Coordinates of C-alpha atoms in Angstrom, one line a residue:
X1 CA 0.0 0.0 0.0
X2 CA 1.3 3.4 -0.9
X3 CA 1.1 6.1 1.7
X4 CA 0.4 9.6 0.4
X5 CA 1.4 12.6 2.6
X6 CA -1.1 15.4 2.3
X7 CA -0.5 18.9 3.6
X8 CA -2.7 19.8 6.5
X9 CA -4.5 23.2 6.3
X10 CA -2.1 24.8 8.8
X11 CA 1.1 23.3 7.3
X12 CA 2.9 26.3 5.8
X13 CA 5.6 24.2 4.3
X14 CA 3.0 22.2 2.4
X15 CA 1.5 25.3 0.9
X16 CA 4.9 26.7 0.0
X17 CA 6.2 23.7 -1.9
X18 CA 3.9 24.2 -5.0
X19 CA 4.9 27.8 -5.2
X20 CA 8.6 27.0 -5.1
X21 CA 8.0 24.4 -7.8
X22 CA 6.2 26.9 -10.0
X23 CA 8.9 29.5 -9.5
X24 CA 11.6 26.9 -10.2
X25 CA 9.9 25.9 -13.4
X26 CA 9.7 29.6 -14.4
X27 CA 13.3 30.0 -13.6
X28 CA 14.2 27.0 -15.8
X29 CA 12.2 28.4 -18.7
X30 CA 13.8 31.8 -18.4
X31 CA 17.2 30.3 -18.3
X32 CA 16.7 29.3 -22.0
X33 CA 16.8 33.0 -22.9
X34 CA 19.6 34.1 -20.6
X35 CA 22.8 35.3 -22.1
X36 CA 26.1 33.6 -21.3
X37 CA 26.9 34.2 -17.7
X38 CA 30.1 34.2 -15.7
X39 CA 33.4 36.2 -15.6
X40 CA 34.7 37.2 -19.1
X41 CA 38.2 36.0 -20.1
X42 CA 38.7 39.1 -22.3
X43 CA 37.5 42.6 -22.4
X44 CA 35.1 42.2 -25.3
X45 CA 33.7 38.8 -24.5
X46 CA 29.9 38.7 -24.3
X47 CA 29.7 37.1 -20.9
X48 CA 27.9 38.8 -18.1
X49 CA 27.0 38.8 -14.4
X50 CA 23.6 37.3 -13.7
X51 CA 22.9 39.5 -10.6
X52 CA 24.2 42.5 -12.6
X53 CA 21.8 41.9 -15.5
X54 CA 18.8 41.6 -13.1
X55 CA 19.6 44.7 -11.1
X56 CA 20.5 46.5 -14.3
X57 CA 17.0 45.8 -15.6
X58 CA 15.5 47.2 -12.4
X59 CA 17.6 50.4 -12.7
X60 CA 16.7 50.8 -16.4
X61 CA 13.0 50.5 -15.5
X62 CA 13.4 53.2 -12.8
X63 CA 15.2 55.5 -15.4
X64 CA 12.1 55.6 -17.5
X65 CA 10.1 57.3 -14.8
X66 CA 9.7 61.1 -15.2
X67 CA 12.2 63.6 -13.7
X68 CA 12.2 67.4 -13.8
X69 CA 12.0 68.0 -17.5
X70 CA 10.6 66.4 -20.7
X71 CA 13.3 64.3 -22.4
X72 CA 14.2 63.8 -26.1
X73 CA 14.8 60.2 -27.1
X74 CA 18.6 60.6 -27.1
X75 CA 18.6 62.0 -23.6
X76 CA 16.3 59.2 -22.4
X77 CA 18.6 56.7 -24.0
X78 CA 21.6 58.2 -22.3
X79 CA 19.9 58.2 -18.9
X80 CA 18.7 54.6 -19.4
X81 CA 22.2 53.5 -20.6
X82 CA 24.0 55.0 -17.6
X83 CA 21.3 53.6 -15.3
X84 CA 21.6 50.1 -16.8
X85 CA 25.4 50.2 -16.3
X86 CA 25.0 51.4 -12.7
X87 CA 22.6 48.7 -11.9
X88 CA 24.8 46.1 -13.6
X89 CA 27.8 47.4 -11.6
X90 CA 25.9 47.3 -8.3
X91 CA 24.6 43.7 -9.0
X92 CA 28.1 42.5 -10.0
X93 CA 29.6 44.2 -6.9
X94 CA 27.1 42.6 -4.6
X95 CA 27.8 39.2 -6.1
X96 CA 31.5 39.7 -5.6
X97 CA 30.9 40.7 -2.0
X98 CA 28.9 37.6 -1.4
X99 CA 31.8 35.5 -2.8
X100 CA 34.4 37.4 -0.8
X101 CA 32.4 36.9 2.5
X102 CA 32.1 33.2 1.8
X103 CA 28.3 33.2 1.8
X104 CA 27.2 30.0 0.1
X105 CA 25.1 30.2 -3.1
X106 CA 21.6 28.7 -3.2
X107 CA 21.4 25.4 -5.1
X108 CA 18.9 23.2 -6.7
X109 CA 15.2 24.1 -7.0
X110 CA 15.4 26.8 -4.4
X111 CA 18.1 28.6 -6.6
X112 CA 15.9 28.2 -9.7
X113 CA 12.9 29.6 -7.7
X114 CA 14.8 32.6 -6.5
X115 CA 16.2 33.3 -10.0
X116 CA 12.8 32.9 -11.5
X117 CA 11.1 35.2 -9.1
X118 CA 13.9 37.9 -9.5
X119 CA 13.9 37.6 -13.2
X120 CA 10.1 37.8 -13.4
X121 CA 10.0 40.9 -11.2
X122 CA 12.8 42.6 -13.2
X123 CA 11.3 41.9 -16.6
X124 CA 7.8 42.9 -15.4
X125 CA 9.1 46.2 -14.0
X126 CA 11.0 46.9 -17.2
X127 CA 8.1 46.1 -19.5
X128 CA 5.6 48.1 -17.4
X129 CA 7.9 51.1 -17.3
X130 CA 8.5 51.0 -21.0
X131 CA 4.8 50.8 -21.6
X132 CA 4.1 53.8 -19.4
X133 CA 7.1 55.9 -20.4
X134 CA 5.4 57.8 -23.2
X135 CA 2.4 58.6 -21.1
X136 CA 4.7 59.8 -18.2
X137 CA 6.6 62.1 -20.6
X138 CA 3.4 63.4 -22.1
X139 CA 2.1 64.3 -18.6
X140 CA 5.0 66.7 -18.3
X141 CA 4.7 68.0 -21.8
X142 CA 1.0 68.8 -21.4
X143 CA 1.9 70.6 -18.1
X144 CA 4.5 72.7 -20.0
X145 CA 2.2 73.3 -23.0
X146 CA 4.3 71.2 -25.3
X147 CA 2.9 68.8 -28.0
X148 CA 2.7 65.2 -27.0
X149 CA 5.0 62.5 -28.3
X150 CA 4.4 58.9 -29.5
X151 CA 6.2 55.6 -29.2
X152 CA 8.1 56.2 -32.5
X153 CA 11.2 57.3 -30.6
X154 CA 11.7 54.0 -28.9
X155 CA 14.1 52.5 -31.4
X156 CA 16.4 55.5 -30.8
X157 CA 16.0 55.2 -27.0
X158 CA 16.9 51.5 -27.2
X159 CA 19.9 52.0 -29.4
X160 CA 21.4 54.8 -27.3
X161 CA 20.7 52.8 -24.1
X162 CA 22.7 49.8 -25.4
X163 CA 25.5 51.9 -26.8
X164 CA 25.9 53.9 -23.6
X165 CA 25.8 50.8 -21.3
X166 CA 28.2 48.8 -23.5
X167 CA 30.6 51.7 -23.8
X168 CA 30.7 52.2 -20.0
X169 CA 31.0 48.4 -19.5
X170 CA 34.0 48.2 -21.8
X171 CA 35.7 51.1 -20.0
X172 CA 35.1 49.4 -16.7
X173 CA 36.5 46.1 -18.0
X174 CA 39.6 47.9 -19.3
X175 CA 40.2 49.4 -15.9
X176 CA 39.8 46.0 -14.3
X177 CA 42.2 44.4 -16.8
X178 CA 44.7 47.2 -16.0
X179 CA 44.4 46.4 -12.3
X180 CA 44.9 42.7 -12.8
X181 CA 47.9 43.3 -15.0
X182 CA 49.6 45.6 -12.5
X183 CA 48.7 43.2 -9.6
X184 CA 50.3 40.2 -11.5
X185 CA 53.5 42.1 -11.9
X186 CA 53.6 43.2 -8.3
X187 CA 52.8 39.6 -7.1
X188 CA 56.3 38.6 -8.2
X189 CA 57.9 40.9 -5.6
X190 CA 55.5 41.2 -2.7
X191 CA 52.6 39.4 -0.9
X192 CA 49.3 39.0 -2.7
X193 CA 47.3 41.3 -0.4
X194 CA 49.8 44.0 -0.5
X195 CA 50.1 43.8 -4.3
X196 CA 46.3 44.0 -4.7
X197 CA 46.1 47.1 -2.5
X198 CA 49.1 48.8 -4.2
X199 CA 47.9 47.8 -7.6
X200 CA 44.5 49.2 -7.0
X201 CA 46.0 52.5 -5.7
X202 CA 48.3 52.9 -8.7
X203 CA 45.4 52.3 -11.1
X204 CA 43.1 54.8 -9.4
X205 CA 45.8 57.4 -9.0
X206 CA 46.8 57.0 -12.7
X207 CA 43.2 57.2 -13.9
X208 CA 42.5 60.3 -11.7
X209 CA 45.7 62.0 -13.0
X210 CA 44.8 61.2 -16.6
X211 CA 41.2 62.4 -16.2
X212 CA 42.0 65.6 -14.3
X213 CA 45.3 66.4 -15.9
X214 CA 44.7 65.3 -19.5
X215 CA 41.1 64.7 -20.4
X216 CA 39.6 67.6 -18.4
X217 CA 42.2 70.1 -19.4
X218 CA 42.0 69.0 -23.0
X219 CA 38.2 69.3 -22.9
X220 CA 38.3 72.8 -21.5
X221 CA 41.1 73.9 -23.9
X222 CA 39.2 72.4 -26.8
X223 CA 36.0 74.2 -25.7
X224 CA 37.8 77.5 -25.4
X225 CA 39.3 77.0 -28.9
X226 CA 35.9 76.1 -30.2
X227 CA 33.9 79.0 -28.7
X228 CA 36.4 81.8 -28.7
X229 CA 36.2 82.4 -32.5
X230 CA 32.4 82.6 -32.4
X231 CA 32.7 85.3 -29.7
X232 CA 34.4 87.6 -32.3
X233 CA 31.7 87.2 -35.0
X234 CA 29.7 90.4 -35.4
X235 CA 26.1 89.4 -36.3
X236 CA 24.2 91.4 -38.9
X237 CA 21.7 92.5 -36.3
X238 CA 24.3 93.9 -33.9
X239 CA 25.4 97.4 -34.7
X240 CA 27.6 99.8 -32.8
X241 CA 25.6 102.2 -30.6
X242 CA 25.2 105.7 -31.8
X243 CA 24.4 107.1 -28.3
X244 CA 27.3 108.1 -25.9
X245 CA 25.5 106.4 -23.0
X246 CA 26.4 103.0 -24.4
X247 CA 29.8 101.2 -24.3
X248 CA 31.2 100.9 -27.8
X249 CA 29.4 104.1 -28.8
X250 CA 30.8 107.6 -29.4
X251 CA 33.4 108.5 -26.8
X252 CA 33.5 105.0 -25.3
X253 CA 36.7 103.8 -23.7
X254 CA 36.1 100.3 -25.1
X255 CA 35.9 99.1 -28.7
X256 CA 32.6 97.7 -29.9
X257 CA 34.5 94.7 -31.5
X258 CA 36.1 93.8 -28.2
X259 CA 32.8 93.4 -26.3
X260 CA 32.1 89.8 -27.4
X261 CA 29.0 88.6 -29.1
X262 CA 26.8 88.8 -26.0
X263 CA 28.2 92.2 -25.0
X264 CA 27.6 93.7 -28.4
X265 CA 24.0 92.4 -28.3
X266 CA 23.6 93.9 -24.8
X267 CA 24.8 97.5 -25.6
X268 CA 22.9 97.7 -28.9
X269 CA 19.7 96.2 -27.5
X270 CA 17.1 97.1 -24.9
X271 CA 14.0 99.3 -25.1
X272 CA 14.2 102.6 -26.9
X273 CA 13.1 105.9 -25.5
X274 CA 9.9 105.7 -27.7
X275 CA 9.2 102.2 -26.5
X276 CA 9.5 103.2 -22.9
X277 CA 7.4 106.4 -23.4
X278 CA 4.7 104.3 -25.0
X279 CA 4.2 102.4 -21.8
X280 CA 5.0 105.1 -19.2
X281 CA 3.4 108.1 -20.9
X282 CA 6.5 110.1 -21.5
X283 CA 9.7 111.7 -20.1
X284 CA 11.8 108.6 -20.6
X285 CA 15.6 108.6 -20.9
X286 CA 17.7 106.2 -22.9
X287 CA 19.1 103.7 -20.3
X288 CA 22.8 103.6 -19.7
X289 CA 24.3 100.2 -20.7
X290 CA 28.0 99.7 -19.9
X291 CA 29.9 96.5 -20.8
X292 CA 33.5 95.4 -20.9
X293 CA 34.6 92.2 -22.8
X294 CA 37.4 89.8 -22.2
X295 CA 39.4 91.4 -25.0
X296 CA 38.9 94.9 -23.6
X297 CA 41.6 94.5 -21.0
X298 CA 44.1 91.8 -19.8
X299 CA 43.1 91.3 -16.1
X300 CA 40.0 91.3 -14.0
X301 CA 41.3 94.4 -12.1
X302 CA 41.9 96.3 -15.4
X303 CA 38.4 95.4 -16.6
X304 CA 36.9 96.5 -13.3
X305 CA 38.6 99.9 -13.7
X306 CA 37.3 100.2 -17.3
X307 CA 33.8 99.5 -16.0
X308 CA 34.2 102.3 -13.4
X309 CA 35.5 104.8 -15.9
X310 CA 32.7 103.9 -18.4
X311 CA 30.1 104.4 -15.7
X312 CA 31.6 107.8 -14.9
X313 CA 31.8 108.7 -18.6
X314 CA 28.2 107.8 -19.3
X315 CA 26.8 109.7 -16.3
X316 CA 25.6 106.4 -14.7
X317 CA 26.1 107.8 -11.2
X318 CA 23.6 110.5 -12.0
X319 CA 20.8 108.0 -12.7
X320 CA 18.2 106.8 -10.1
X321 CA 19.2 103.1 -10.3
X322 CA 22.5 101.5 -10.9
X323 CA 22.7 97.7 -11.4
X324 CA 26.0 95.7 -11.3
X325 CA 25.2 92.6 -13.3
X326 CA 27.3 89.4 -13.2
X327 CA 27.0 87.7 -16.6
X328 CA 26.6 84.0 -17.5
X329 CA 29.6 82.1 -18.9
X330 CA 29.6 83.6 -22.4
X331 CA 28.9 87.1 -21.1
X332 CA 25.2 86.9 -21.6
X333 CA 22.8 89.2 -19.8
X334 CA 19.2 88.1 -20.0
X335 CA 16.9 90.7 -21.5
X336 CA 14.0 89.2 -19.4
X337 CA 15.9 90.5 -16.4
X338 CA 17.3 93.8 -17.7
X339 CA 14.6 95.2 -19.9
X340 CA 11.7 95.2 -17.3
X341 CA 13.8 97.3 -14.9
X342 CA 14.5 99.9 -17.5
X343 CA 10.8 100.2 -18.3
X344 CA 9.9 100.4 -14.6
X345 CA 12.2 103.4 -14.0
X346 CA 11.4 105.2 -17.2
X347 CA 14.9 104.6 -18.5
X348 CA 16.6 106.4 -15.6
X349 CA 18.8 103.4 -15.0
X350 CA 22.4 102.2 -15.6
X351 CA 23.3 98.5 -16.0
X352 CA 26.9 97.3 -16.1
X353 CA 28.3 93.9 -17.0
X354 CA 31.7 92.3 -17.6
X355 CA 32.6 89.2 -19.6
X356 CA 34.8 86.6 -17.9
X357 CA 34.6 83.5 -20.3
X358 CA 33.9 82.4 -23.8
X359 CA 32.2 79.2 -22.7
X360 CA 28.5 78.3 -22.5
X361 CA 27.1 78.3 -19.0
X362 CA 27.0 74.5 -18.6
X363 CA 30.7 74.3 -19.2
X364 CA 31.4 77.5 -17.3
X365 CA 29.6 76.0 -14.3
X366 CA 32.5 73.5 -14.2
X367 CA 35.4 75.5 -15.4
X368 CA 34.8 79.2 -14.5
X369 CA 33.5 79.4 -11.0
X370 CA 36.8 81.1 -9.9
X371 CA 36.6 83.5 -12.8
X372 CA 33.0 84.4 -12.0
X373 CA 33.8 84.9 -8.4
X374 CA 36.9 87.0 -9.0
X375 CA 35.3 89.2 -11.7
X376 CA 32.2 89.8 -9.6
X377 CA 34.1 90.8 -6.5
X378 CA 36.7 92.9 -8.3
X379 CA 34.1 94.9 -10.3
X380 CA 31.9 95.4 -7.2
X381 CA 34.9 96.5 -5.1
X382 CA 35.9 99.1 -7.6
X383 CA 32.4 100.5 -8.2
X384 CA 31.2 100.3 -4.6
X385 CA 34.3 102.1 -3.4
X386 CA 33.6 105.0 -5.6
X387 CA 29.8 104.9 -5.1
X388 CA 30.2 105.0 -1.3
X389 CA 32.1 108.4 -1.6
X390 CA 29.1 110.1 -3.3
X391 CA 26.5 112.1 -1.3
X392 CA 23.9 109.6 -0.1
X393 CA 21.0 111.9 -1.2
X394 CA 22.2 112.2 -4.8
X395 CA 23.8 108.9 -5.6
X396 CA 21.8 106.1 -7.4
X397 CA 20.4 103.2 -5.6
X398 CA 22.8 100.2 -6.0
X399 CA 21.5 96.8 -6.9
X400 CA 23.1 93.5 -7.9
X401 CA 21.7 91.1 -10.6
X402 CA 22.7 87.7 -11.9
X403 CA 21.2 84.8 -13.8
X404 CA 22.6 81.2 -13.3
X405 CA 26.3 81.4 -12.8
X406 CA 25.8 85.2 -12.6
X407 CA 23.7 84.5 -9.4
X408 CA 26.7 82.5 -8.1
X409 CA 28.8 85.6 -8.7
X410 CA 26.3 87.8 -6.9
X411 CA 26.4 85.4 -3.9
X412 CA 30.2 85.8 -3.8
X413 CA 29.7 89.5 -3.3
X414 CA 27.1 89.2 -0.7
X415 CA 29.2 86.8 1.3
X416 CA 32.6 88.5 1.0
X417 CA 32.1 92.2 1.7
X418 CA 31.2 94.0 4.9
X419 CA 28.2 96.1 3.8
X420 CA 27.2 97.4 7.2
X421 CA 28.4 101.0 6.7
X422 CA 27.5 101.3 3.0
X423 CA 24.9 98.6 2.3
X424 CA 23.5 98.0 -1.1
X425 CA 19.8 98.4 -1.8
X426 CA 19.1 94.9 -3.0
X427 CA 19.8 92.0 -5.3
X428 CA 18.0 89.7 -7.7
X429 CA 19.4 86.2 -8.1
X430 CA 17.7 84.2 -10.8
X431 CA 18.1 80.4 -11.2
X432 CA 21.0 80.1 -8.7
X433 CA 23.1 77.1 -9.7
X434 CA 23.5 74.1 -7.4
X435 CA 27.1 75.2 -6.5
X436 CA 25.8 78.3 -4.8
X437 CA 26.7 78.0 -1.1
X438 CA 24.6 80.8 0.3
X439 CA 21.5 79.4 -1.4
X440 CA 22.2 76.0 -0.1
X441 CA 22.5 77.3 3.5
X442 CA 19.3 79.4 3.2
X443 CA 17.4 76.3 2.0
X444 CA 18.9 74.1 4.7
X445 CA 18.1 76.6 7.5
X446 CA 14.6 77.6 6.1
X447 CA 11.8 78.4 8.5
X448 CA 9.9 75.4 9.7
X449 CA 6.9 74.4 7.5
X450 CA 8.2 76.2 4.4
X451 CA 8.9 74.0 1.4
X452 CA 12.4 73.3 0.1
X453 CA 11.2 74.2 -3.5
X454 CA 10.3 77.7 -2.3
X455 CA 11.5 78.3 1.2
X456 CA 11.0 81.1 3.7
X457 CA 14.1 82.2 5.6
X458 CA 14.3 84.4 8.7
X459 CA 10.7 85.4 8.3
X460 CA 11.6 87.1 5.0
X461 CA 13.3 90.1 6.7
X462 CA 16.0 90.4 4.1
X463 CA 15.9 87.4 1.7
X464 CA 12.7 86.2 0.0
X465 CA 12.0 83.5 -2.6
X466 CA 9.7 83.7 -5.6
X467 CA 8.8 81.6 -8.6
X468 CA 6.8 81.9 -11.8
X469 CA 3.5 81.5 -10.0
X470 CA 4.4 82.7 -6.4
X471 CA 5.5 86.2 -5.7
X472 CA 7.5 87.5 -2.7
X473 CA 4.3 88.8 -1.0
X474 CA 3.5 85.2 -0.1
X475 CA 5.9 85.8 2.8
X476 CA 4.2 88.0 5.4
X477 CA 6.0 90.3 7.8
X478 CA 8.3 93.3 7.6
X479 CA 10.9 93.4 4.8
X480 CA 14.0 95.5 5.5
X481 CA 15.5 98.3 3.4
X482 CA 17.9 95.9 1.7
X483 CA 15.9 93.4 -0.3
X484 CA 17.3 90.2 -1.8
X485 CA 15.1 88.0 -4.0
X486 CA 15.9 84.5 -5.3
X487 CA 13.7 83.7 -8.4
X488 CA 13.7 80.0 -9.0
X489 CA 11.6 77.2 -10.6
X490 CA 11.0 73.9 -8.8
X491 CA 11.5 72.3 -12.2
X492 CA 15.0 73.9 -12.7
X493 CA 17.7 71.2 -12.5
X494 CA 20.4 73.9 -12.5
X495 CA 19.0 74.9 -9.0
X496 CA 18.1 71.5 -7.6
X497 CA 20.8 69.1 -8.9
X498 CA 22.9 67.6 -6.1
X499 CA 25.2 64.6 -5.7
X500 CA 23.2 63.8 -2.6
X501 CA 20.4 62.7 -4.9
X502 CA 22.5 59.5 -5.4
X503 CA 21.6 58.1 -1.9
X504 CA 19.2 60.6 -0.2
X505 CA 15.7 61.5 -1.2
X506 CA 15.4 65.3 -1.6
X507 CA 13.0 67.3 0.5
X508 CA 11.7 69.0 -2.6
X509 CA 10.2 65.7 -3.8
X510 CA 8.0 65.3 -0.7
X511 CA 4.3 65.7 -1.5
X512 CA 3.9 68.7 0.8
X513 CA 7.1 70.4 -0.6
X514 CA 6.8 69.6 -4.3
X515 CA 6.5 72.6 -6.7
X516 CA 3.5 72.8 -9.1
X517 CA 5.7 72.5 -12.2
X518 CA 7.2 69.1 -11.0
X519 CA 5.4 66.0 -12.2
X520 CA 3.5 64.3 -9.3
X521 CA 4.7 61.0 -10.8
X522 CA 8.4 61.8 -10.2
X523 CA 9.9 59.7 -7.5
X524 CA 13.3 58.9 -6.1
X525 CA 15.4 55.9 -6.8
X526 CA 19.0 55.4 -5.6
X527 CA 21.6 56.6 -8.1
X528 CA 19.1 56.8 -11.0
X529 CA 17.4 60.0 -9.8
X530 CA 20.8 61.7 -9.7
X531 CA 21.6 60.6 -13.2
X532 CA 18.1 61.8 -14.4
X533 CA 18.5 65.3 -12.9
X534 CA 22.2 65.5 -14.1
X535 CA 21.2 64.8 -17.7
X536 CA 18.3 67.2 -17.3
X537 CA 20.8 70.0 -17.0
X538 CA 21.7 70.4 -20.7
X539 CA 18.0 70.7 -21.7
X540 CA 17.1 73.2 -18.9
X541 CA 17.1 76.0 -21.5
X542 CA 15.2 74.1 -24.1
X543 CA 11.7 74.2 -22.6
X544 CA 8.9 76.8 -22.8
X545 CA 9.4 80.1 -21.1
X546 CA 8.5 79.9 -17.4
X547 CA 9.8 76.4 -16.8
X548 CA 13.2 74.8 -16.2
X549 CA 16.0 77.4 -16.5
X550 CA 14.0 79.9 -18.5
X551 CA 12.7 82.8 -16.4
X552 CA 10.0 84.9 -17.9
X553 CA 10.0 88.7 -18.2
X554 CA 6.8 89.1 -16.1
X555 CA 8.4 87.1 -13.3
X556 CA 11.5 89.2 -13.4
X557 CA 9.3 92.3 -13.5
X558 CA 7.4 91.4 -10.4
X559 CA 10.7 90.7 -8.6
X560 CA 12.1 94.0 -9.6
X561 CA 9.0 95.8 -8.4
X562 CA 9.3 94.2 -5.0
X563 CA 13.0 94.9 -4.7
X564 CA 13.2 98.5 -6.1
X565 CA 9.7 99.8 -5.2
X566 CA 9.3 102.2 -8.1
X567 CA 6.8 105.0 -7.7
X568 CA 3.9 106.0 -9.9
X569 CA 2.8 102.4 -10.9
X570 CA -0.7 101.0 -10.2
X571 CA -1.9 97.5 -10.8
X572 CA -3.3 98.4 -14.2
X573 CA 0.0 100.0 -15.3
X574 CA 2.0 97.0 -14.1
X575 CA -0.3 94.6 -15.9
X576 CA 0.1 96.6 -19.1
X577 CA 3.9 96.6 -18.7
X578 CA 3.8 92.8 -18.0
X579 CA 2.1 92.2 -21.3
X580 CA 4.6 94.4 -23.2
X581 CA 7.7 92.7 -21.8
X582 CA 6.1 89.2 -22.2
X583 CA 5.7 89.8 -25.9
X584 CA 9.3 90.8 -26.6
X585 CA 11.2 88.1 -28.4
X586 CA 13.7 86.0 -26.4
X587 CA 16.6 84.2 -28.0
X588 CA 16.1 81.0 -25.9
X589 CA 12.4 81.0 -25.3
X590 CA 10.2 78.4 -27.0
X591 CA 7.0 80.1 -25.8
X592 CA 5.6 82.3 -23.1
X593 CA 3.8 81.4 -19.9
X594 CA 0.3 82.6 -19.4
X595 CA -0.1 86.2 -18.5
X596 CA -2.1 85.1 -15.5
X597 CA 0.8 83.2 -14.1

């Protein structure tokens, strides 16, 4: 007689056995499709780590979730490729750690069950994310007023993903091969553990030296060589000013050709007297615009003295408002930040800028922080020293302005000078980059209950934060005579990128602190979120106006009104001016935000 053992209702083991069997069968079926597994014997061998592939699939799935900005297919492919590599590296490292610690591997049907479950979860997550990715991206595009996309970009996404991941894997294998080669040579002369430690140190030091001393320097030198000639090109729409109140014009101490492309555009642009009168009703003056290019003088100190003499020559110290503006990398001053102020004060203004680089902002952010800081501080010191000697009742109000890396330069002034005896009147910092230490401190020490995306600091007594949809008056309480405003978008990766994103969820992603222009579907995933926001940076200026790193003229206007408190404007007049500046063309704008924003 054959005895059959039947699982009792309370026997957990009896219930678990069929599940293990099913998972094992699934694992066995999936193994038919798995690529060759194991350690490769050469750099280009198509042999992979099983745990690496599984975790790589999970990381790739996470990379398809939305981040701060809409993504083109190439960018999505780059994010997914880097994420796939990071997941693969993490899985491979965990497998190596298990082997190093001597933890035994699972065997038999239990191993097949675990593999089957892990593979099923990884594949399901990847398929689900790929299916939802287009919808996730369209949610952001609709929010930004951009046309939706379809799945036709997927072949490009897949191709870039594979190329990026394979490229990074080959680089990593090459480094590992170099380490093994060095260790084998050292093994002949010293103990194995010592040779491994010394070999790893030599490879890391050699790579770091090559990267920082050769690759980085070559990149910056090549970028300078590439962008410097374009800075000398005089565009057909840029003509030397005919007014003496403009640098490069009659009587100017600097040549128009030496101002650089952005400087020439600045001094020859801006609202005319007629344009200002059409809004204000009459009595306008042509605004003073002073600019000094990199080629105008050899050193930062010489350029600062040139700015001071140009301000004196143009009568800038006889205007009502004087603004020292720190430029972005190429020397750019945003017309959305400068033009509204000139309208507000009926042209009775002077704005001065100095170029410190030929490089675009995203490169300058890495290469020219010292130049931005030195130029800002040197120019401010020269001008402020003279300004402070003038009679207080007749000298102009003194303000600072900076966009992006320019905001970083303004911070270096605010944090480096003792302004107690002769304080400035205020400052506007737009889109402060993630390297800005003062901004980071203000956010970290914000008042309890205020969101990280738009904080309140010190009750708003000196510093206040604003966005496209939220003005400084959201902060109640007394505002002192010196008024500093940070204008920032919650969707701006230039502001909110941080290496801390690799392992720490940011406060600005919490439900109660998330900005209205950040997708509610954006989440946090280790390493992947940092890669997403990092690769959002190059596209931060390629979105509609009022999102990302593009700050609209109406938002700048409202900030200037709060900072400078111009007289003679009522709500109807400001609304009319807001419409005027919003309709002015912008070189980087792909559209305008709603006038009700």
